Coordinates of C-alpha atoms in Angstrom, one line a residue:
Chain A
X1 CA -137.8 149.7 -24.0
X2 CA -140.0 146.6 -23.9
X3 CA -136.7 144.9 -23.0
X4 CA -135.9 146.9 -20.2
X5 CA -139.3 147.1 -18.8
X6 CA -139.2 143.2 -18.8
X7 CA -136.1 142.8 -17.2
X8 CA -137.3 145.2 -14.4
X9 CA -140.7 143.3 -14.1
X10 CA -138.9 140.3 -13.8
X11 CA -136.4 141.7 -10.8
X12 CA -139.3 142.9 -9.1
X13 CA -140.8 139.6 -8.7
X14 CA -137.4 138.2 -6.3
X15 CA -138.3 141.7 -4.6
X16 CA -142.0 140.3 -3.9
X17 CA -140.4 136.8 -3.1
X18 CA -138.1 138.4 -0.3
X19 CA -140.4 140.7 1.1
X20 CA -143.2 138.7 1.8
X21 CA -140.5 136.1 3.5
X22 CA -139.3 139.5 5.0
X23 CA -142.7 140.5 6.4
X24 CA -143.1 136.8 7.7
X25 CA -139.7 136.8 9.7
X26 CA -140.7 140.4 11.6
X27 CA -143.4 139.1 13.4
X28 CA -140.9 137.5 15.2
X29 CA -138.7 140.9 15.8
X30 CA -141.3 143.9 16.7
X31 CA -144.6 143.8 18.1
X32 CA -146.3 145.5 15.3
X33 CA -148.6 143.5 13.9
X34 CA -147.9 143.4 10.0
X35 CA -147.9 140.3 9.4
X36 CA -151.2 139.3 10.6
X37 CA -152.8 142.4 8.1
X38 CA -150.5 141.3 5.3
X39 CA -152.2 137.3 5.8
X40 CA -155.4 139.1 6.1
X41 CA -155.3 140.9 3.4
X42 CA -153.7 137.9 1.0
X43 CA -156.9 136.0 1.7
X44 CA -159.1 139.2 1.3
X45 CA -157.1 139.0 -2.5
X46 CA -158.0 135.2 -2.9
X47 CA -161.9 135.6 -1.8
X48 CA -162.3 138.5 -4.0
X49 CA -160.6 136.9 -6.9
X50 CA -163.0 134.3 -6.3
X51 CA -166.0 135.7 -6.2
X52 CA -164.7 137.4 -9.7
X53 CA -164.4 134.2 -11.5
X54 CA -167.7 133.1 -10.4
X55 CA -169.1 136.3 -11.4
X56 CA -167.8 135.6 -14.7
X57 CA -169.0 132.6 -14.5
X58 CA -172.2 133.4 -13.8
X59 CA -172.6 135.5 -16.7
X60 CA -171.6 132.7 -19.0
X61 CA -174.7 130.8 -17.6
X62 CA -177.2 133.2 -18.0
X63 CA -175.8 134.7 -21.0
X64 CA -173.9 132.5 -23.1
X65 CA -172.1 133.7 -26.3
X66 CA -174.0 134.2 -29.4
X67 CA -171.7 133.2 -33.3
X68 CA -172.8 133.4 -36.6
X69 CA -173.0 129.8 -38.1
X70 CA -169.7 128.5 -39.8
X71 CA -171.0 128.4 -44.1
X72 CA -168.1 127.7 -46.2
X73 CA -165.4 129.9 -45.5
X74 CA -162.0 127.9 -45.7
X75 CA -159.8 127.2 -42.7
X76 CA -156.5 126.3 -43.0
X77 CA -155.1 123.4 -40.5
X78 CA -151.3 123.6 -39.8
X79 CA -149.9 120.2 -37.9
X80 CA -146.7 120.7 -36.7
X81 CA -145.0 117.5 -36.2
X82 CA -141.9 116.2 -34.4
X83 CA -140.8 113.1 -33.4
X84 CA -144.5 111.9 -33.0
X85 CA -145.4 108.0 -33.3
X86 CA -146.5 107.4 -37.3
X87 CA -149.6 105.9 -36.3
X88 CA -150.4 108.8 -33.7
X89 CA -149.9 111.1 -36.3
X90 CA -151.7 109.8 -39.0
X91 CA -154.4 109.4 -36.5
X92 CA -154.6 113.0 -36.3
X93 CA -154.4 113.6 -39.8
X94 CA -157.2 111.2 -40.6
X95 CA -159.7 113.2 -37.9
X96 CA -158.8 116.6 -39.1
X97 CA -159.6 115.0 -42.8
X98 CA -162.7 113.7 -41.0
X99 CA -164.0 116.8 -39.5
X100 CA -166.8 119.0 -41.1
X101 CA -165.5 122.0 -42.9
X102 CA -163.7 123.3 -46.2
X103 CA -160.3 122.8 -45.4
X104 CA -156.6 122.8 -46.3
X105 CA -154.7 120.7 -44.4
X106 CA -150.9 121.7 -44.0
X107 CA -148.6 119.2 -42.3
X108 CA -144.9 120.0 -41.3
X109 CA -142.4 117.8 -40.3
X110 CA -140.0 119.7 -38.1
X111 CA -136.8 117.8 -38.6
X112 CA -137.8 114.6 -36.7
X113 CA -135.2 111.6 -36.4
X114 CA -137.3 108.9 -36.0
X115 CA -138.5 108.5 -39.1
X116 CA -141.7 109.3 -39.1
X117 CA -141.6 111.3 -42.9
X118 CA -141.4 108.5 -44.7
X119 CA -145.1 107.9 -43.1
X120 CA -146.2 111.2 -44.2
X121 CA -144.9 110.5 -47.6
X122 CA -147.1 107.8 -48.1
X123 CA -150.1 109.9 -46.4
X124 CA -149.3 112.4 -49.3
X125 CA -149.9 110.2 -52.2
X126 CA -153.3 109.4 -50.6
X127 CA -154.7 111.5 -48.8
X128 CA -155.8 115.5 -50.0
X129 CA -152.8 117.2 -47.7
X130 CA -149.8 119.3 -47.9
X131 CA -146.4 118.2 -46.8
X132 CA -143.7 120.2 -45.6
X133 CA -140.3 118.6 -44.2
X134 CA -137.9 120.8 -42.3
X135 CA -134.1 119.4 -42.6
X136 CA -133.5 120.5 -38.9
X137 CA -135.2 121.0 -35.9
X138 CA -136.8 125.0 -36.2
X139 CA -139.6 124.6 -33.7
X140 CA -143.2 125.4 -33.9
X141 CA -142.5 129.1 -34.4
X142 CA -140.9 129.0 -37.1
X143 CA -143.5 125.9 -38.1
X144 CA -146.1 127.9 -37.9
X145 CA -144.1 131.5 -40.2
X146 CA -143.2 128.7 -42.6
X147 CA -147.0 127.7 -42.7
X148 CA -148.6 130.9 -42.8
X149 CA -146.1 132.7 -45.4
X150 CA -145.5 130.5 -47.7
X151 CA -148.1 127.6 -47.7
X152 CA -151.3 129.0 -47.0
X153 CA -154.1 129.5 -49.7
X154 CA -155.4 132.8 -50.8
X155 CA -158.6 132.4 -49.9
X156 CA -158.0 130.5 -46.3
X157 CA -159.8 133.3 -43.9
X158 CA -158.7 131.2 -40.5
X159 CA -155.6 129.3 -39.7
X160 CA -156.2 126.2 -37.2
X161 CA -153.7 124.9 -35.3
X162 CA -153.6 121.5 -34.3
X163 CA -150.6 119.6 -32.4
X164 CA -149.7 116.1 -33.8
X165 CA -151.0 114.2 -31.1
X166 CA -154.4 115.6 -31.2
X167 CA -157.7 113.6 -32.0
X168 CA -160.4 116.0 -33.2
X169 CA -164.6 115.9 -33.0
X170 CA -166.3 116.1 -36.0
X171 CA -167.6 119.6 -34.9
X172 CA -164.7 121.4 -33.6
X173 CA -163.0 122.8 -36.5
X174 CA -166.0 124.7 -37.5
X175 CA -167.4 125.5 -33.6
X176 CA -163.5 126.7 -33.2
X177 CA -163.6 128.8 -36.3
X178 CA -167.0 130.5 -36.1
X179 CA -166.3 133.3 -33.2
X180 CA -163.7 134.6 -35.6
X181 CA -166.8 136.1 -37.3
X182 CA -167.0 138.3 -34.6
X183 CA -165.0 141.3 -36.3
X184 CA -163.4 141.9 -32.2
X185 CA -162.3 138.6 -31.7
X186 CA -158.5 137.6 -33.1
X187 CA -158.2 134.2 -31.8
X188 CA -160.8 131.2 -30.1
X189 CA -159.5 127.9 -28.4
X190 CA -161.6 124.9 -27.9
X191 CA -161.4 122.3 -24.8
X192 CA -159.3 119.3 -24.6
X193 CA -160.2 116.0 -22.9
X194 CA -157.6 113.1 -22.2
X195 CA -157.9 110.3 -23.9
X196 CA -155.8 108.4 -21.3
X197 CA -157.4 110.0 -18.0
X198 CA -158.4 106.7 -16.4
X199 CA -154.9 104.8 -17.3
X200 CA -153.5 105.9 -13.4
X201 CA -153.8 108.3 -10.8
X202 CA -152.1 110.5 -11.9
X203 CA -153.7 110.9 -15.5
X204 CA -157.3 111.2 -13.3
X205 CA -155.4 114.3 -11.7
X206 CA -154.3 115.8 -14.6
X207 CA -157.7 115.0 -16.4
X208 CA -159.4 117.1 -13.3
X209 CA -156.6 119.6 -13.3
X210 CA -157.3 120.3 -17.3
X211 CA -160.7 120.3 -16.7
X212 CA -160.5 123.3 -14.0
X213 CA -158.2 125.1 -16.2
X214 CA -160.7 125.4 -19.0
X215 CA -163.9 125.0 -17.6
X216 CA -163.4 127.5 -14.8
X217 CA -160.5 129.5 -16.1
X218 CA -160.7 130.2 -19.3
X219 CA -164.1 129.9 -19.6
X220 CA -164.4 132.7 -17.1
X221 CA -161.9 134.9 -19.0
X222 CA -163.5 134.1 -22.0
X223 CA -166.6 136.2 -21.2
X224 CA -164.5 139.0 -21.3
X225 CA -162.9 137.7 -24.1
X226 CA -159.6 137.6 -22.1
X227 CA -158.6 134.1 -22.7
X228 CA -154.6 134.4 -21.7
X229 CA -153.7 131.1 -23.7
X230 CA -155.4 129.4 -26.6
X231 CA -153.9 126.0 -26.0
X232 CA -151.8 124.5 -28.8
X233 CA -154.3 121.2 -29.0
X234 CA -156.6 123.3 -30.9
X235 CA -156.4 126.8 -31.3
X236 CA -158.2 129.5 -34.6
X237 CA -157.0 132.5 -35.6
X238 CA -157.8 135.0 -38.3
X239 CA -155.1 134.4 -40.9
X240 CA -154.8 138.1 -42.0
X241 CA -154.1 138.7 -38.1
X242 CA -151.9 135.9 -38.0
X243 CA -149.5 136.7 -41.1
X244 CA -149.6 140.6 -39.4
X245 CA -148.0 138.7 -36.0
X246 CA -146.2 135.7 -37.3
X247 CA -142.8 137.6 -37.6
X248 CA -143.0 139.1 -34.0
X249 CA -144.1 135.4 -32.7
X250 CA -141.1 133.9 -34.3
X251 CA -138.4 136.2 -33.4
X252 CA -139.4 137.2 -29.5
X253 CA -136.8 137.7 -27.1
X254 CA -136.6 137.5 -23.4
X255 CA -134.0 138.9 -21.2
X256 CA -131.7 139.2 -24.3
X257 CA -132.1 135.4 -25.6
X258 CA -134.3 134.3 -28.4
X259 CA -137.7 132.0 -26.9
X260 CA -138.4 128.5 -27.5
X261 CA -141.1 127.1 -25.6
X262 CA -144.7 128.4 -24.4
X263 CA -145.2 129.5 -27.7
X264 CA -149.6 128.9 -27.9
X265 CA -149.2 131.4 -25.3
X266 CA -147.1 133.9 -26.9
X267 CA -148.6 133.9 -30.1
X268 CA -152.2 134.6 -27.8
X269 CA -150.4 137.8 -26.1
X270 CA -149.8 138.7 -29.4
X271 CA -153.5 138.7 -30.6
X272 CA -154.1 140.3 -27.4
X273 CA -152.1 142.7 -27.9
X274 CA -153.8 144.3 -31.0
X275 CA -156.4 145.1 -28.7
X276 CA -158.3 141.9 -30.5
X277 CA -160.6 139.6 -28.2
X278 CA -159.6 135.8 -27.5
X279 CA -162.6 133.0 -26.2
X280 CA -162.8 129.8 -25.4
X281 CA -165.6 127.5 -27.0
X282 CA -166.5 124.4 -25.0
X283 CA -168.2 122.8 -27.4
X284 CA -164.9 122.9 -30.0
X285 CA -163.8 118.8 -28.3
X286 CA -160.4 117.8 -29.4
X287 CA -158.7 114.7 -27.2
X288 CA -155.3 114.0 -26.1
X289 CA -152.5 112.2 -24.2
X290 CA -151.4 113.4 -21.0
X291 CA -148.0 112.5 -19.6
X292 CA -148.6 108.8 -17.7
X293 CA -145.6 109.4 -15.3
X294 CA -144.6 111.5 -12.3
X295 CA -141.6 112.6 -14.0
X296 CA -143.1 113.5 -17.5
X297 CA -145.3 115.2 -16.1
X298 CA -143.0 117.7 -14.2
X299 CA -140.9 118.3 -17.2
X300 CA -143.7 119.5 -18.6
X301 CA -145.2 121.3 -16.2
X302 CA -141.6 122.9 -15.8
X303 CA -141.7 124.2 -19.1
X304 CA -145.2 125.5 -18.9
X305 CA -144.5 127.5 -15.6
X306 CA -141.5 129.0 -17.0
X307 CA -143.4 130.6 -20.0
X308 CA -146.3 131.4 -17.5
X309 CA -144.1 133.6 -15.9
X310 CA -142.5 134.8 -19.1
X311 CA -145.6 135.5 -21.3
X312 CA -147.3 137.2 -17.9
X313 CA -144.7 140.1 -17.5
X314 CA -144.7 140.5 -21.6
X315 CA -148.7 140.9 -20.7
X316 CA -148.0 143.7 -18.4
X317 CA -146.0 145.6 -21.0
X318 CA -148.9 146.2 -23.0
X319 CA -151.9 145.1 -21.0
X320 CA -152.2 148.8 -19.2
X321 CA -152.8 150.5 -22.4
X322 CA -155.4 148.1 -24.3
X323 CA -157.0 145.8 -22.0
X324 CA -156.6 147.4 -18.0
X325 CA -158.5 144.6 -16.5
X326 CA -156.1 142.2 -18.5
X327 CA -153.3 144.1 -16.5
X328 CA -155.2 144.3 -13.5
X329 CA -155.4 140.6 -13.0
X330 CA -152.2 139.7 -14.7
X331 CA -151.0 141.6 -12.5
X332 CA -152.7 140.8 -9.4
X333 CA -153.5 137.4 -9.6
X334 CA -151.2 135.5 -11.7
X335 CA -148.0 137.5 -11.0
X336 CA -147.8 139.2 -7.5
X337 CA -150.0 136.7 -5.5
X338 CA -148.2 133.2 -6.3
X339 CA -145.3 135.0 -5.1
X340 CA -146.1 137.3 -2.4
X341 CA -147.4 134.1 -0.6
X342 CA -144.0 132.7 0.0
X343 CA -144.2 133.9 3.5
X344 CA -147.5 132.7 4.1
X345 CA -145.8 129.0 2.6
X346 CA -142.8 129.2 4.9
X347 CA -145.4 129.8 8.1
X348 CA -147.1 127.0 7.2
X349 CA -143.6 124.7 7.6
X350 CA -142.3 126.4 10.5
X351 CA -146.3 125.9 11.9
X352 CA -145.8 122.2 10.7
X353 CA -142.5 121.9 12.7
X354 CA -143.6 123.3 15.9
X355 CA -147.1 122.5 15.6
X356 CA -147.5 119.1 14.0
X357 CA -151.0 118.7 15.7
X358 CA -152.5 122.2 14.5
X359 CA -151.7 121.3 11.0
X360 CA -153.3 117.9 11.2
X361 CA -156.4 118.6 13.0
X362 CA -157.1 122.5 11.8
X363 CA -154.9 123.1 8.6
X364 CA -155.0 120.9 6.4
X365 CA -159.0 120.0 6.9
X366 CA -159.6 123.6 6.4
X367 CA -157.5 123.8 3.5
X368 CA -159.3 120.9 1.8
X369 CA -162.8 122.3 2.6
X370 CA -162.1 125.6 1.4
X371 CA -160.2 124.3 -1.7
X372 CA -163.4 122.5 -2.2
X373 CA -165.5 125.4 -2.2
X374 CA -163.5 127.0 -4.9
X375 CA -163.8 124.3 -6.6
X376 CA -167.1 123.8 -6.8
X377 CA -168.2 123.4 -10.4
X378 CA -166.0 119.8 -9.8
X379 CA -168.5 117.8 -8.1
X380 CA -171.5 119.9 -9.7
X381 CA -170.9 119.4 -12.9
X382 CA -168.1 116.7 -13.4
X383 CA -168.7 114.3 -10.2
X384 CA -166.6 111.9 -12.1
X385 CA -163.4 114.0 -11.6
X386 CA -164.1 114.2 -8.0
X387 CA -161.1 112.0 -6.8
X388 CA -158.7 113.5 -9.2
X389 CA -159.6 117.2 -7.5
X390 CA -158.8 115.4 -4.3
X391 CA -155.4 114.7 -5.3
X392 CA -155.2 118.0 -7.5
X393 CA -155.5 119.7 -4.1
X394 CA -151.9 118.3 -2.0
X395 CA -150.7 118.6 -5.8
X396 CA -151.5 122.1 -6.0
X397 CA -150.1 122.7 -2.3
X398 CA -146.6 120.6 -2.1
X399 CA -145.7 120.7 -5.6
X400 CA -147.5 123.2 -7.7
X401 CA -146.6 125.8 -5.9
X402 CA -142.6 125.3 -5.7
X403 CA -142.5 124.9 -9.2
X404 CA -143.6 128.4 -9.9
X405 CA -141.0 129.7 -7.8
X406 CA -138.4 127.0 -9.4
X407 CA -139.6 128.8 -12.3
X408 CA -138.8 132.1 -11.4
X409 CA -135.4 131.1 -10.6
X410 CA -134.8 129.2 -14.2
X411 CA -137.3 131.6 -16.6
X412 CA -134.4 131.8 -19.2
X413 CA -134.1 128.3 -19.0
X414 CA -134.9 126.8 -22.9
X415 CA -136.5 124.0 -22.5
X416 CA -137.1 122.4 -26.0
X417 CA -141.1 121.1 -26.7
X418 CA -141.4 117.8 -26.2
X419 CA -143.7 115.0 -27.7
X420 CA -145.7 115.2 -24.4
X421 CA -149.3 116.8 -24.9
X422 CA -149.0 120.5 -23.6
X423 CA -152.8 119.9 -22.4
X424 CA -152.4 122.5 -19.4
X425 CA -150.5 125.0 -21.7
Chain B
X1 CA -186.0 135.0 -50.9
X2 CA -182.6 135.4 -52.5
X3 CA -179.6 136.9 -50.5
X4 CA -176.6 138.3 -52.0
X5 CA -173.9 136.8 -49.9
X6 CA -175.0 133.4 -48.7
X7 CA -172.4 134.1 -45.3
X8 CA -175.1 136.6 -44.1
X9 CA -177.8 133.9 -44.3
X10 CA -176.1 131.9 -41.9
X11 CA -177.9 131.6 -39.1
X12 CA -176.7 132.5 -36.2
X13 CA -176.3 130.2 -33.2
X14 CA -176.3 130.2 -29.6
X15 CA -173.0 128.2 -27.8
X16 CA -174.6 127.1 -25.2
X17 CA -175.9 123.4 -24.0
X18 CA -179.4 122.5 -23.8
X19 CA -181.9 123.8 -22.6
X20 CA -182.3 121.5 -20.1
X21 CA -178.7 121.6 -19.2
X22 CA -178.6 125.1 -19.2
X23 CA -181.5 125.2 -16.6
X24 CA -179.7 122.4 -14.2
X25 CA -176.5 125.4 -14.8
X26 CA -178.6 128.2 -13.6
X27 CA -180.5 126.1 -10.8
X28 CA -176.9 125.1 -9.3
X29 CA -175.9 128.5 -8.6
X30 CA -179.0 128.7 -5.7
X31 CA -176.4 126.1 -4.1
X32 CA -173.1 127.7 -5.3
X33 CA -173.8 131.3 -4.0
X34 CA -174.4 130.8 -0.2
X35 CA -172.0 127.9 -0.6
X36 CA -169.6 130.5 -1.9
X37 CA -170.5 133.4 1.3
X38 CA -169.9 130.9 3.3
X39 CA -166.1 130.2 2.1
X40 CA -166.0 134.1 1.8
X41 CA -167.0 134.6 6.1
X42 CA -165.4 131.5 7.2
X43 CA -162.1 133.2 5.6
X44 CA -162.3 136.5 6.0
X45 CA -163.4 136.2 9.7
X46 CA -161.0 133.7 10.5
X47 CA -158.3 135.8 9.4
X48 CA -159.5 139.0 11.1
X49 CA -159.3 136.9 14.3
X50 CA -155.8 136.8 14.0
X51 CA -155.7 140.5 13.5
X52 CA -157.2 140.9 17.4
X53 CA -155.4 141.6 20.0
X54 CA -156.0 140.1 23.5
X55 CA -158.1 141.8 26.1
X56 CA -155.6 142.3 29.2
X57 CA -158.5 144.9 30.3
X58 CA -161.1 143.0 30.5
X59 CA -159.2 140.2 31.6
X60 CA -158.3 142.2 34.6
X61 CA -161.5 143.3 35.2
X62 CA -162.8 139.7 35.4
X63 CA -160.1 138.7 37.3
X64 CA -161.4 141.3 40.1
X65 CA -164.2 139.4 40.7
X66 CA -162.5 135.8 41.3
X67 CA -159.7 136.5 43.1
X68 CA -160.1 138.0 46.6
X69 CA -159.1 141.4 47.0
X70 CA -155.3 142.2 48.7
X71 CA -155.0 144.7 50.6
X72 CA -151.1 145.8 51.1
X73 CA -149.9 148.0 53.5
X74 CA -146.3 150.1 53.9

């Protein structure tokens, strides 16, 4: 039934895609005036979503989130590693050695060609971890089954991910960990910061676009405990809730094949799901690399759009019975208004055609200011990241944008993970 | 004082930045919120303009006034 209800989610969206290019197309046939109400009310849907992130926002402010204190309790850190460079690797390893907390550290190489076990070989004999080689390629599903079934400590009470390129604070293990005391809460994330953000342009936009993911985001859907995707850099879960899911996270299907990518936000939906809570904690720092290049960076922004569109229909399956506002603005937000917009996207090209001058002189300076406005917090409270939301903005606009509908198009597409940080997952 | 599970004497904690910090947070929304209903007007009213249709009546009826009056005759 899932399966079904997917697969008519899914055929619903071209239905939204067409329509709204529909709608755009009979202003030019009939008098009537829908498509001015149907612009009208799209922006009516964007200042109201607005105002409900910084709503959210606000609450976080006045009211931040109160944990109990992290004591002892052990958390288990599974590294899932593929392909990665030795020394980045071992890098990692050393951190999550270094950071505060009783820990068992699980490491699993998952079939990599390059070499890169016989590094962890010799990080066995010296260092306090345990080592897991896979003879093939699995991926970090079954990485992270593997981990929790068989290798995990009876007493570990949370399960840490941590991806292989991925420097870790001191602090963020426990800071991670300790809203899992919170019997309601399945599953915390922590913020990630790039190490390379000043190496080009383009890092400095990715470094702001990361920043208004989590910062505005998820720290908004944290304070209802709706965080949609606890981000494979660093992510907690309650192991007892984790072994209950692992099975389901390994083996989900989409349209009839078996997934491969987007899995950090699978495995979320999945806590979800259980009618169990998911926050972000900003204080939980881990660092890492973002793609350096154009093209790197669309691959993997490819990937991530495909399993945003994925994982969002799976959230509506469930969402209407355990979390309605979950549904509401999965449904709402990230799923009907990227695409009912296509209309309002092909105006703007046909305006651009016949009107070059509007979109210079009214356009596009209105687009910046108001994109501004939303985003705020930018210059407020991260002036350096000022330029990158500069570029973030045509970004977002000529590229962003197309890539979710590429996306709709190619959602069954199985992208394998790459090395590439998933910073944005 | 003994406790019998040393978890429960954990203290809890607030996640949250300074206090200073926290003030400059809460201060910055005194800029963000008319900032904000100004986006929200500039929008909404600039869309509802679209919506409007023109006004051929009271076009006319201003045109009266300009334009000499023609009399025609069969």
């Amino acid at each position: 039934v899932a399966q079904r209800a997917q697969t008519a989610i899914y055929a619903a969206l071209f239905g939204v895609v067409v329509g709204s290019a529909a709608l755009f197309f009979s202003h030019y046939a009939t008098d009537a005036h829908f498509w001015q109400r149907f612009t009208f009310c799209y922006l009516l849907l964007g200042v109201a979503y607005t105002w409900y992130l910084f709503a959210l926002l606000f609450i976080n402010d006045l009211k931040p989130r109160r944990y109990q204190a992290y004591f002892r309790e052990k958390i288990a850190v599974v590294i899932p590693c593929y392909d990665q460079d030795p020394q980045v690797v071992e890098q990692t390893i050393r951190t999550v050695l270094r950071a505060r907390g009783l820990k068992q550290v699980i490491v699993i190489d998952d079939g990599s060609t390059n070499g890169v076990q016989e590094r962890l070989r010799e990080l066995v004999a010296t260092l306090p971890i345990t080592l897991h080689e896979f003879e093939e390629h699995a991926g970090k599903r079954e990485v992270l089954r593997f981990a929790t079934t068989r290798l995990l400590d009876e007493d570990v009470q949370f399960v840490v991910t941590v991806d292989s390129n991925t420097i870790l604070d001191d602090d963020a293990l426990v800071r991670v960990a300790e809203p899992l005391f919170d019997p309601e809460i399945g599953a915390s994330t922590g913020s990630v910061l790039l190490r390379n953000e000043r190496q080009n342009l383009l890092t400095r936009m990715i470094g702001t676009y990361t920043w208004i993911n989590l910062n505005i985001q998820k720290q908004a859907q944290s304070v209802i405990s709706n965080v949609v995707c606890c981000n494979g850099c660093l992510a907690a879960y309650r192991a007892d809730l984790l072994r209950e899911i692992v099975d389901d996270f390994a083996n989900q299907q989409f349209l009839g094949e078996r997934c491969t990518h987007s899995d950090d936000r699978h495995l979320t939906n999945l806590v979800l799901k259980r009618g169990y809570g998911v926050v972000y904690v900003a204080e939980a720092t881990s660092w890492t690399e973002a793609p350096a290049t154009a093209r790197g960076f669309l691959r993997q922004q490819r990937r991530v759009k495909r399993g945003y569109i994925r994982e969002s229909i799976y959230t509506l399956t469930y969402a209407w019975r355990v979390n309605p506002l979950l549904f509401a603005q999965t449904l709402c937000w990230d799923l009907i208004a990227p695409f009912l917009s296509f209309g309002l996207r092909i105006g703007l090209i046909v305006t651009a055609i016949s009107n070059p001058r509007l979109i210079v002189t009214t356009i596009v300076p209105s687009w910046i200011v108001l994109t501004l406005v939303r985003n705020i917090f930018v210059p407020l409270r991260a002036g350096r990241k000022l330029p990158g939301l500069l570029l973030y903005i045509f970004y977002s606009e000529l590229c962003l944008y197309w890539l979710n509908l590429w996306a709709l198009f190619t959602v069954k597409n199985q992208s394998s993970v790459t090395r590439a940080s998933t910073a944005q997952a | 004082m003994s406790v019998e599970s040393p978890r429960h004497a954990a203290a809890q904690r607030t996640a949250a930045a300074s206090r200073r910090v926290r003030a400059f947070r809460l201060a910055s929304w005194l800029l963000i919120v008319p900032t904000l209903s100004f986006f929200s007007f500039s929008v909404v009213g600039g869309a509802r303009g679209l919506e409007s249709k023109p006004d051929y009546a009271g076009a006319v009826g201003r045109l009266a006034h300009v334009l000499p009056a023609v009399r025609s005759s069969r």
